[in-house]
Coordinates of C-alpha atoms in Angstrom, one line a residue:
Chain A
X1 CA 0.0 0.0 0.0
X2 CA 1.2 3.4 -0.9
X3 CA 2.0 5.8 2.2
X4 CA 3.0 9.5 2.7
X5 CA 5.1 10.6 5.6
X6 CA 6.0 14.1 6.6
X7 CA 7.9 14.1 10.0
X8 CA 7.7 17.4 10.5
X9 CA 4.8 18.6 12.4
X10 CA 5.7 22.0 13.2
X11 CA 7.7 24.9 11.3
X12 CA 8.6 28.0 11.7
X13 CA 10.2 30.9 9.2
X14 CA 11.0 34.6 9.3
X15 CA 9.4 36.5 6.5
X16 CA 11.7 36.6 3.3
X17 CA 13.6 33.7 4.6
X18 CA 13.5 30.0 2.9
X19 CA 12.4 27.1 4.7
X20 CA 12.1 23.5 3.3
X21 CA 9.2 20.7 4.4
X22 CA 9.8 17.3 3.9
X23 CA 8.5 14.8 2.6
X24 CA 8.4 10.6 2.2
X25 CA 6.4 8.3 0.2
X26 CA 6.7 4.9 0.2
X27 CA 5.5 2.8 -3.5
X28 CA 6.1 -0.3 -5.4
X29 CA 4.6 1.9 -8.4
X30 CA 7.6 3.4 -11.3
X31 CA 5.2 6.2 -12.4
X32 CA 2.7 8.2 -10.3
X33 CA 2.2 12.1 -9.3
X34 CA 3.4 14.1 -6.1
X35 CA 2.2 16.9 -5.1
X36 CA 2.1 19.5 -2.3
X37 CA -1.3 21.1 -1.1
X38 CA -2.0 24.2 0.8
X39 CA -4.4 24.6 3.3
X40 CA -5.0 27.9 5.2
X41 CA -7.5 28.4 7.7
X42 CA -9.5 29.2 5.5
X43 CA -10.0 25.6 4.8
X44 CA -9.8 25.4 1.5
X45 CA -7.2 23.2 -0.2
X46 CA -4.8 24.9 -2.5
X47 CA -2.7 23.3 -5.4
X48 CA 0.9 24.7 -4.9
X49 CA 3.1 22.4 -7.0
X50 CA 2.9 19.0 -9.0
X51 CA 5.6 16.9 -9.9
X52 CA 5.2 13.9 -12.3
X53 CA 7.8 11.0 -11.4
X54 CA 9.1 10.3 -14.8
X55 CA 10.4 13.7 -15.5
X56 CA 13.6 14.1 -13.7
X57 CA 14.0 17.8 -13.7
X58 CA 12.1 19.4 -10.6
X59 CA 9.3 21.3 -11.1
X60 CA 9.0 25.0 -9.9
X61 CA 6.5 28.0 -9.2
X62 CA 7.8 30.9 -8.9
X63 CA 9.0 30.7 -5.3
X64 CA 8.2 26.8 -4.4
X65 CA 10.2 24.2 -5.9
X66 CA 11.0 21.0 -4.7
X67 CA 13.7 18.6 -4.5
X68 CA 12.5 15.1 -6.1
X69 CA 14.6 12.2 -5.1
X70 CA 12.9 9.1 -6.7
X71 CA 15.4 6.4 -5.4
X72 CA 15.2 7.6 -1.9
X73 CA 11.4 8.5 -2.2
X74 CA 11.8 11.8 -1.3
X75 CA 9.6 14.8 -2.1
X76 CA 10.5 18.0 -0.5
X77 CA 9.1 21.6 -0.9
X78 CA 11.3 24.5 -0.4
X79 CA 9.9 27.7 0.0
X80 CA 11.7 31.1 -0.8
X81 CA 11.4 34.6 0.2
X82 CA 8.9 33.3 2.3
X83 CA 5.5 35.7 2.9
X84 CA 2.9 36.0 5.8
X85 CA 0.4 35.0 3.5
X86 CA 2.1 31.2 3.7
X87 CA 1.3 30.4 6.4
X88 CA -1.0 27.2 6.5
X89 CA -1.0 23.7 6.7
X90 CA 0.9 22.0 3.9
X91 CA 0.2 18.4 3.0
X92 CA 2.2 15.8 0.9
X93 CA 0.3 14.3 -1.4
X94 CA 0.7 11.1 -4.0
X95 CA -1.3 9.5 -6.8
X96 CA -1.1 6.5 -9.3
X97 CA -0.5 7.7 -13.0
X98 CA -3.9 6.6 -15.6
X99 CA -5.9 4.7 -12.8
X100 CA -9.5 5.7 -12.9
X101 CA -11.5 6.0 -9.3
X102 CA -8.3 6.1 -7.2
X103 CA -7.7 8.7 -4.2
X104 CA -5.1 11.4 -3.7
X105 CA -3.1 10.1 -0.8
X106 CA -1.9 12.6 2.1
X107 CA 1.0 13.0 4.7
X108 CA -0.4 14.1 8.1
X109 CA 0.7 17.5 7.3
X110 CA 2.8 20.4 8.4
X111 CA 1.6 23.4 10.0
X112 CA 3.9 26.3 8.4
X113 CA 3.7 29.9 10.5
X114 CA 5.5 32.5 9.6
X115 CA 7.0 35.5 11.6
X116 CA 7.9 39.5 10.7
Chain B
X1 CA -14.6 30.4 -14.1
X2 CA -16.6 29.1 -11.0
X3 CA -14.7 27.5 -8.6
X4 CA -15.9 24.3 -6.6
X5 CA -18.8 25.4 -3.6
X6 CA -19.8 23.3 -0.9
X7 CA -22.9 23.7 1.3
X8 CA -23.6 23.8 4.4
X9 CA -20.4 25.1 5.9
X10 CA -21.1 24.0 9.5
X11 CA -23.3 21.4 10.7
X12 CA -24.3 19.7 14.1
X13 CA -26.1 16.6 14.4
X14 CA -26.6 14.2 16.8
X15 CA -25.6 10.5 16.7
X16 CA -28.0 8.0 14.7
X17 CA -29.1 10.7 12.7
X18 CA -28.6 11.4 8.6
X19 CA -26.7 13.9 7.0
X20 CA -26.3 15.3 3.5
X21 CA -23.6 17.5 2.2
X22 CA -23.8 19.2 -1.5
X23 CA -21.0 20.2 -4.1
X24 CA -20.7 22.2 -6.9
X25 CA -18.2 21.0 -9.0
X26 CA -16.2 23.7 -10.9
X27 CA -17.4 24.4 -14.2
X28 CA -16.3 21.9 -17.1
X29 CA -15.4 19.2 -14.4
X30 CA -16.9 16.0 -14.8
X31 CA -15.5 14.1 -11.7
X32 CA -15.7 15.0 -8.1
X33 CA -14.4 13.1 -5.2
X34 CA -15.0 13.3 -1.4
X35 CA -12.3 13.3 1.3
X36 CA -13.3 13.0 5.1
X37 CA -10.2 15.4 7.1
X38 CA -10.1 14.6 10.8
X39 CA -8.9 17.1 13.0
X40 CA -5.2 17.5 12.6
X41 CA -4.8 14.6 10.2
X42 CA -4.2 14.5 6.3
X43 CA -7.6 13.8 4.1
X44 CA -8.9 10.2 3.5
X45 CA -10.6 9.5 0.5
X46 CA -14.1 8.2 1.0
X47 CA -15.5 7.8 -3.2
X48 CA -15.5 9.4 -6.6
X49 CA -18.3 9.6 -9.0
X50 CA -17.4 9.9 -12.6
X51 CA -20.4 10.9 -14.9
X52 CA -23.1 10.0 -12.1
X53 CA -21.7 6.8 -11.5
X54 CA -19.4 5.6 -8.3
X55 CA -15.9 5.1 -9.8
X56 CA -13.5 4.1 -6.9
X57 CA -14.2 3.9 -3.2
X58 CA -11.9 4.4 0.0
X59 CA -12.0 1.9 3.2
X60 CA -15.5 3.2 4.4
X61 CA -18.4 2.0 5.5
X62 CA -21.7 1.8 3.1
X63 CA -23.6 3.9 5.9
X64 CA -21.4 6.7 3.8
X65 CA -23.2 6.8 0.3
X66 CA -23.1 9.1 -2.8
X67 CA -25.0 10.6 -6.0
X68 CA -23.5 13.0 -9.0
X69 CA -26.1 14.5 -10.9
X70 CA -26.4 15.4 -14.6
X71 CA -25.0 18.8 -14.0
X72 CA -22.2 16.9 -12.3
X73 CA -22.8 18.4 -8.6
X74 CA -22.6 15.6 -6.2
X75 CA -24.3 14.7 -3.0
X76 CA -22.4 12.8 0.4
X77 CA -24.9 11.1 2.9
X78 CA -23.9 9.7 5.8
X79 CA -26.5 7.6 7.5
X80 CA -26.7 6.5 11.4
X81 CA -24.1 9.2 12.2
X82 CA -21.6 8.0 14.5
X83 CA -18.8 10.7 17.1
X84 CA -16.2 9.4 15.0
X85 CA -17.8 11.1 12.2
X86 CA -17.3 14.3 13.7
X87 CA -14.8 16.1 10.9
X88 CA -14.0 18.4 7.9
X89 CA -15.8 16.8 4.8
X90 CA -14.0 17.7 1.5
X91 CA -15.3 17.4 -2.1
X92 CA -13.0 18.0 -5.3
X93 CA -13.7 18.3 -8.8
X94 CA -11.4 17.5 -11.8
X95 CA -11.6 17.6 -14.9
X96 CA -11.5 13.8 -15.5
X97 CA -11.4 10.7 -13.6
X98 CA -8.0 9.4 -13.7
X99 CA -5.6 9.9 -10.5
X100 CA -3.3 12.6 -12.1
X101 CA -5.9 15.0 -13.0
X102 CA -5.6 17.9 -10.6
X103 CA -8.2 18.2 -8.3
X104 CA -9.9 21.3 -7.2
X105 CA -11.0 21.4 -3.7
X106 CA -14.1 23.1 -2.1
X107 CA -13.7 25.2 1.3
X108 CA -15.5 21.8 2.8
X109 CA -18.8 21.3 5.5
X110 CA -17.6 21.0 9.6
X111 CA -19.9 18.3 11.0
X112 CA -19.6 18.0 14.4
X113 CA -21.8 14.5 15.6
X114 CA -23.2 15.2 19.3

């Protein structure tokens, strides 16, 4: 069964700094999607970055990227000049490539807060 | 472009009874699938409907049921509500049914079971 692990509960920036969250996923699978979801307290869940796990290059939006190790199945998201306004709860999330009727599956999360 | 709504946003409800939550999907979006989000944990998926019928289903109960209409705006019911039912209920929509489709999440319904 495929899981997601982040290990980081907790984290804490200074505005304009970076911070990376971490991120492991554990799969017998060779292709499949990663992503990394924002939620604010708002509630509602935000797409910040998608990484397809054939492509070896490392996808980036403007100031996320991530780091995509595929051997160590790690997935991490690094935030730069880092903004009030990111502060939320970020999940981890994976997903099968072309299966029909299967879920999105998500890390616990980490709670990002961010300080001026 | 209309994003995905969900309605109500809170709800309280005491155990045994039924509950219904309603989506919107976004517009163009012919897939929706609904998460349940306990407090402080990640979302588990409970179903997806594809074009009004159920197209995959998470490890839950059949108390938890389903409909997507023609419009493709989807119902959750819940049936003989239990305290562990208690938590953030999230629907998505995407644009078709296979897993890498990005999914587009609604602000989700707070049930609280009593």
């Amino acid at each position: 069964a495929q899981t997601v692990t982040q290990s980081q509960p907790e984290m804490s920036v200074q505005e304009a700094e970076t911070v990376t969250l971490s991120c492991t996923y554990d799969t017998s699978e060779s292709d499949y999607y990663l992503f990394w979801y924002k939620q604010p307290p708002s509630r509602q869940m935000i797409l910040v970055i998608r990484q397809e796990a054939y492509k070896q290059q490392n996808a980036t939006e403007n100031r996320f990227s991530v780091n995509f190790q595929k051997a160590a199945k790690s997935f991490s998201l690094k935030i730069s000049d880092s903004q009030l306004g990111d502060a939320a709860m970020y999940f981890c999330a994976y997903s099968l490539l072309n299966q029909a009727g299967t879920a999105l599956i998500f890390g616990k999360g980490t709670t990002l807060s961010v300080s001026s | 472009e209309t994003g995905v709504t969900q309605s109500p946003t809170h709800l309280i409800k005491t155990r045994g009874q039924q509950v219904t939550l309603r989506c919107s999907s976004q517009s163009g979006h012919n897939t929706v699938s609904w998460y349940q989000q306990a407090l402080g944990q990640g979302p588990q998926f409970i179903f997806q409907y594809y074009r009004e019928e159920e197209n995959g289903r998470g490890n839950f109960p059949p108390r938890f049921s389903g409909l997507q209409f023609p419009n493709y705006s989807s119902e959750l019911n819940v049936n003989a509500l239990e305290l562990d039912d208690s938590a953030l209920y999230l629907c998505a929509s995407s644009a078709d049914r296979y897993s890498q489709e990005t999914q587009y999440f609604g602000p989700g319904t707070r049930l609280l079971v009593l």
